[in-house]
Amino acid sequence: MAALTFWTGTMDAGKSTLALQTNHNHAARGRAGIIFVSNDRTGSAVLTSRLGLSHPAVEVGPDFDFWAFIVGRLTQGSKVDYLVCDEAQFYSPLQVEQLAKIVDELRIDVFCFGILTDFRTRLFPGAARLVELADRTEVLQVEALCWCGKRATHNARTENGVMVTEGEVVVVGDVEELDAADEPPEVAYEVLCRQHHRLALTAARARATGRLADTELLPFD
């Protein structure tokens, strides 16, 4: 039976890597699939992971119709066994419903990958609809870590190095590393534990106040 599966986790948890691995595994068994992506950090119509892997993909814009696209492919004689849908949090609720219809009526597996909440800690509409409709929702087991060493559960946005909690929901950037240059990019993202997201205490701010060097906050051997 075909299924709609939603894999979720914070930024840096390996969602895009798993999406690429999923495609590889199914293609290696002779199944025909299509990869979709929306607002990948490296550009349009490509799925990339931070490990350096990439694959061409179909870009999903606000007006993209999954049902019409797949029916068109099938009508033209193409074989479609599965869909890999990355950055699914950016899909609209209607697009998620189209994916569910593809599973139910066309018997095509759909594998979605995305984050649940935005930098304001609010559910993305697309992610919320996926949780409501998916046959299975799986949390990635690779845990991203806050600068303090705790499990990261929240995605933070920084603008010119300062954490913000208001603004446009969709602004593409990259995850800022702890050893990033002194001049941060205009827009960057960082994963934090709930406590440090609540306190707006990013790695840069912790470094500036000396907390990053506090070994009591780092539960590593």
Tab-separated table of C-alpha atoms in Angstrom:
chain	number	residue	atom	x	y	z
A	1	MET	CA	0.000	0.000	0.000
A	2	ALA	CA	1.232	3.481	-0.841
A	3	ALA	CA	1.772	5.856	2.065
A	4	LEU	CA	2.347	9.522	2.843
A	5	THR	CA	5.308	9.747	5.221
A	6	PHE	CA	6.566	12.926	6.861
A	7	TRP	CA	10.130	13.016	8.218
A	8	THR	CA	10.789	16.004	10.430
A	9	GLY	CA	13.498	17.515	12.608
A	10	THR	CA	15.233	20.812	13.271
A	11	MET	CA	17.642	22.389	10.842
A	12	ASP	CA	20.956	20.510	10.754
A	13	ALA	CA	19.255	17.194	11.589
A	14	GLY	CA	19.993	15.676	8.171
A	15	LYS	CA	16.598	15.879	6.476
A	16	SER	CA	17.927	16.632	2.990
A	17	THR	CA	20.588	13.941	3.353
A	18	LEU	CA	17.890	11.418	4.229
A	19	ALA	CA	15.774	12.627	1.292
A	20	LEU	CA	18.672	11.989	-1.090
A	21	GLN	CA	19.365	8.592	0.509
A	22	THR	CA	15.695	7.651	0.220
A	23	ASN	CA	15.730	8.481	-3.470
A	24	HIS	CA	18.933	6.483	-3.965
A	25	ASN	CA	17.573	3.415	-2.190
A	26	HIS	CA	14.345	3.298	-4.182
A	27	ALA	CA	16.006	4.084	-7.517
A	28	ALA	CA	18.536	1.300	-6.881
A	29	ARG	CA	15.615	-1.148	-6.741
A	30	GLY	CA	14.371	-0.045	-10.147
A	31	ARG	CA	11.639	2.282	-8.913
A	32	ALA	CA	11.010	5.530	-10.765
A	33	GLY	CA	10.759	8.665	-8.666
A	34	ILE	CA	10.637	12.451	-8.888
A	35	ILE	CA	12.313	14.838	-6.453
A	36	PHE	CA	10.625	18.106	-5.496
A	37	VAL	CA	12.024	20.991	-3.485
A	38	SER	CA	11.043	24.491	-2.438
A	39	ASN	CA	13.400	27.336	-1.561
A	40	ASP	CA	16.556	25.275	-1.242
A	41	ARG	CA	19.310	27.427	0.271
A	42	THR	CA	21.578	26.983	-2.770
A	43	GLY	CA	19.107	27.977	-5.465
A	44	SER	CA	16.160	26.854	-7.525
A	45	ALA	CA	15.382	23.333	-8.778
A	46	VAL	CA	18.097	21.502	-6.841
A	47	LEU	CA	18.089	19.433	-3.660
A	48	THR	CA	21.288	19.775	-1.638
A	49	SER	CA	22.547	18.528	1.697
A	50	ARG	CA	25.170	20.101	3.923
A	51	LEU	CA	27.340	17.028	3.336
A	52	GLY	CA	27.894	18.234	-0.231
A	53	LEU	CA	25.421	15.952	-2.019
A	54	SER	CA	22.966	17.318	-4.566
A	55	HIS	CA	20.380	16.211	-7.125
A	56	PRO	CA	18.278	18.057	-9.735
A	57	ALA	CA	14.716	18.611	-8.588
A	58	VAL	CA	11.406	20.146	-9.598
A	59	GLU	CA	10.908	23.522	-7.927
A	60	VAL	CA	7.623	23.896	-6.040
A	61	GLY	CA	6.288	27.444	-6.163
A	62	PRO	CA	3.127	28.825	-4.557
A	63	ASP	CA	0.976	27.932	-7.585
A	64	PHE	CA	2.466	24.506	-8.292
A	65	ASP	CA	-0.150	21.755	-8.705
A	66	PHE	CA	1.178	18.321	-7.700
A	67	TRP	CA	-1.917	16.487	-8.910
A	68	ALA	CA	-1.876	18.053	-12.392
A	69	PHE	CA	1.887	17.530	-12.700
A	70	ILE	CA	1.808	13.821	-11.827
A	71	VAL	CA	-1.327	13.071	-13.849
A	72	GLY	CA	0.347	14.805	-16.791
A	73	ARG	CA	3.449	12.631	-16.431
A	74	LEU	CA	1.383	9.444	-16.213
A	75	THR	CA	-0.738	10.461	-19.197
A	76	GLN	CA	2.453	10.927	-21.224
A	77	GLY	CA	3.453	7.356	-20.408
A	78	SER	CA	6.007	8.027	-17.684
A	79	LYS	CA	6.353	5.628	-14.783
A	80	VAL	CA	6.112	7.200	-11.330
A	81	ASP	CA	6.451	5.008	-8.240
A	82	TYR	CA	7.337	7.554	-5.580
A	83	LEU	CA	7.855	11.230	-4.846
A	84	VAL	CA	10.553	12.734	-2.634
A	85	CYS	CA	9.453	16.153	-1.374
A	86	ASP	CA	12.044	18.221	0.486
A	87	GLU	CA	11.492	21.522	2.335
A	88	ALA	CA	7.867	20.450	2.617
A	89	GLN	CA	7.196	23.027	5.324
A	90	PHE	CA	7.095	25.609	2.528
A	91	TYR	CA	4.273	23.804	0.686
A	92	SER	CA	0.770	25.176	1.060
A	93	PRO	CA	-1.918	23.146	2.854
A	94	LEU	CA	-3.616	22.668	-0.535
A	95	GLN	CA	-0.418	21.228	-2.016
A	96	VAL	CA	-0.152	18.804	0.908
A	97	GLU	CA	-3.733	17.723	0.237
A	98	GLN	CA	-2.771	17.118	-3.399
A	99	LEU	CA	0.048	14.845	-2.219
A	100	ALA	CA	-2.390	12.882	-0.051
A	101	LYS	CA	-4.701	12.505	-3.049
A	102	ILE	CA	-1.800	11.182	-5.143
A	103	VAL	CA	-1.164	8.511	-2.499
A	104	ASP	CA	-4.811	7.519	-2.154
A	105	GLU	CA	-5.940	7.590	-5.776
A	106	LEU	CA	-2.769	6.895	-7.757
A	107	ARG	CA	-1.098	4.534	-5.260
A	108	ILE	CA	2.192	6.447	-5.391
A	109	ASP	CA	4.417	6.655	-2.305
A	110	VAL	CA	5.163	10.184	-1.101
A	111	PHE	CA	8.107	10.880	1.214
A	112	CYS	CA	8.110	14.399	2.685
A	113	PHE	CA	10.938	16.035	4.609
A	114	GLY	CA	10.784	19.325	6.484
A	115	ILE	CA	10.855	21.233	9.739
A	116	LEU	CA	7.810	21.754	11.934
A	117	THR	CA	8.178	25.269	13.277
A	118	ASP	CA	9.560	28.575	12.044
A	119	PHE	CA	11.923	30.955	13.826
A	120	ARG	CA	8.971	32.256	15.858
A	121	THR	CA	8.345	28.697	17.205
A	122	ARG	CA	5.055	28.529	15.261
A	123	LEU	CA	3.999	25.659	13.023
A	124	PHE	CA	4.447	26.118	9.303
A	125	PRO	CA	1.009	25.708	7.653
A	126	GLY	CA	2.375	23.031	5.299
A	127	ALA	CA	3.999	21.100	8.136
A	128	ALA	CA	0.842	21.317	10.230
A	129	ARG	CA	-1.238	19.885	7.376
A	130	LEU	CA	1.279	17.091	6.909
A	131	VAL	CA	1.014	16.113	10.556
A	132	GLU	CA	-2.766	16.048	10.152
A	133	LEU	CA	-2.780	13.946	6.962
A	134	ALA	CA	0.361	11.794	6.967
A	135	ASP	CA	0.088	8.050	7.425
A	136	ARG	CA	3.292	8.274	9.451
A	137	THR	CA	5.206	11.155	10.998
A	138	GLU	CA	8.787	10.289	11.928
A	139	VAL	CA	11.251	12.377	13.925
A	140	LEU	CA	14.824	12.136	12.697
A	141	GLN	CA	17.069	10.379	15.190
A	142	VAL	CA	20.129	12.516	14.419
A	143	GLU	CA	19.955	15.259	17.028
A	144	ALA	CA	21.144	18.745	16.187
A	145	LEU	CA	22.851	20.418	19.124
A	146	CYS	CA	22.556	23.860	20.668
A	147	TRP	CA	25.817	25.688	21.355
A	148	CYS	CA	25.459	24.634	25.016
A	149	GLY	CA	25.478	20.955	24.079
A	150	LYS	CA	21.814	20.259	24.771
A	151	ARG	CA	19.491	18.874	22.124
A	152	ALA	CA	18.415	21.671	19.776
A	153	THR	CA	14.646	21.904	19.451
A	154	HIS	CA	14.130	25.396	18.022
A	155	ASN	CA	15.215	27.212	14.885
A	156	ALA	CA	16.483	30.752	15.408
A	157	ARG	CA	16.931	33.491	12.823
A	158	THR	CA	19.595	36.167	13.166
A	159	GLU	CA	19.828	39.409	11.233
A	160	ASN	CA	23.234	41.046	11.293
A	161	GLY	CA	24.116	38.784	14.189
A	162	VAL	CA	21.047	39.611	16.315
A	163	MET	CA	18.296	37.058	16.949
A	164	VAL	CA	14.860	38.158	15.756
A	165	THR	CA	11.372	36.793	16.400
A	166	GLU	CA	9.400	38.893	13.918
A	167	GLY	CA	9.497	39.282	10.142
A	168	GLU	CA	8.736	37.382	6.953
A	169	VAL	CA	8.333	33.660	7.570
A	170	VAL	CA	10.167	32.536	4.415
A	171	VAL	CA	13.649	34.032	4.210
A	172	VAL	CA	16.258	31.621	2.881
A	173	GLY	CA	19.586	31.509	4.671
A	174	ASP	CA	22.045	28.986	6.045
A	175	VAL	CA	22.845	27.586	9.446
A	176	GLU	CA	25.507	29.703	11.121
A	177	GLU	CA	28.448	27.704	12.480
A	178	LEU	CA	29.992	28.394	15.884
A	179	ASP	CA	33.330	29.253	14.289
A	180	ALA	CA	31.822	31.586	11.683
A	181	ALA	CA	33.594	34.811	10.748
A	182	ASP	CA	33.235	37.864	12.967
A	183	GLU	CA	31.021	39.539	10.362
A	184	PRO	CA	27.859	37.386	10.196
A	185	PRO	CA	25.705	37.258	7.080
A	186	GLU	CA	22.721	39.575	6.962
A	187	VAL	CA	20.341	36.648	7.524
A	188	ALA	CA	21.439	33.376	9.096
A	189	TYR	CA	19.914	30.538	11.075
A	190	GLU	CA	20.981	28.686	14.184
A	191	VAL	CA	19.509	25.793	16.139
A	192	LEU	CA	19.012	26.320	19.869
A	193	CYS	CA	17.572	24.494	22.849
A	194	ARG	CA	14.263	25.867	24.143
A	195	GLN	CA	15.896	27.721	27.032
A	196	HIS	CA	18.392	29.626	24.916
A	197	HIS	CA	15.823	30.361	22.209
A	198	ARG	CA	13.573	31.835	24.904
A	199	LEU	CA	16.478	33.948	26.171
A	200	ALA	CA	17.582	34.864	22.613
A	201	LEU	CA	21.022	33.608	23.611
A	202	THR	CA	22.737	32.649	20.356
A	203	ALA	CA	26.271	31.296	20.033
A	204	ALA	CA	27.558	34.741	19.067
A	205	ARG	CA	25.951	36.383	22.085
A	206	ALA	CA	27.184	33.590	24.355
A	207	ARG	CA	30.684	34.067	22.977
A	208	ALA	CA	30.511	37.812	23.556
A	209	THR	CA	29.418	37.378	27.166
A	210	GLY	CA	31.919	34.598	27.893
A	211	ARG	CA	29.293	31.910	28.404
A	212	LEU	CA	30.529	29.814	25.499
A	213	ALA	CA	33.748	29.204	27.404
A	214	ASP	CA	31.884	28.112	30.545
A	215	THR	CA	32.642	24.401	30.752
A	216	GLU	CA	29.717	23.865	33.123
A	217	LEU	CA	27.365	24.557	30.196
A	218	LEU	CA	29.068	22.047	27.920
A	219	PRO	CA	28.174	18.454	28.857
A	220	PHE	CA	30.994	16.926	26.839
A	221	ASP	CA	33.859	14.804	28.128
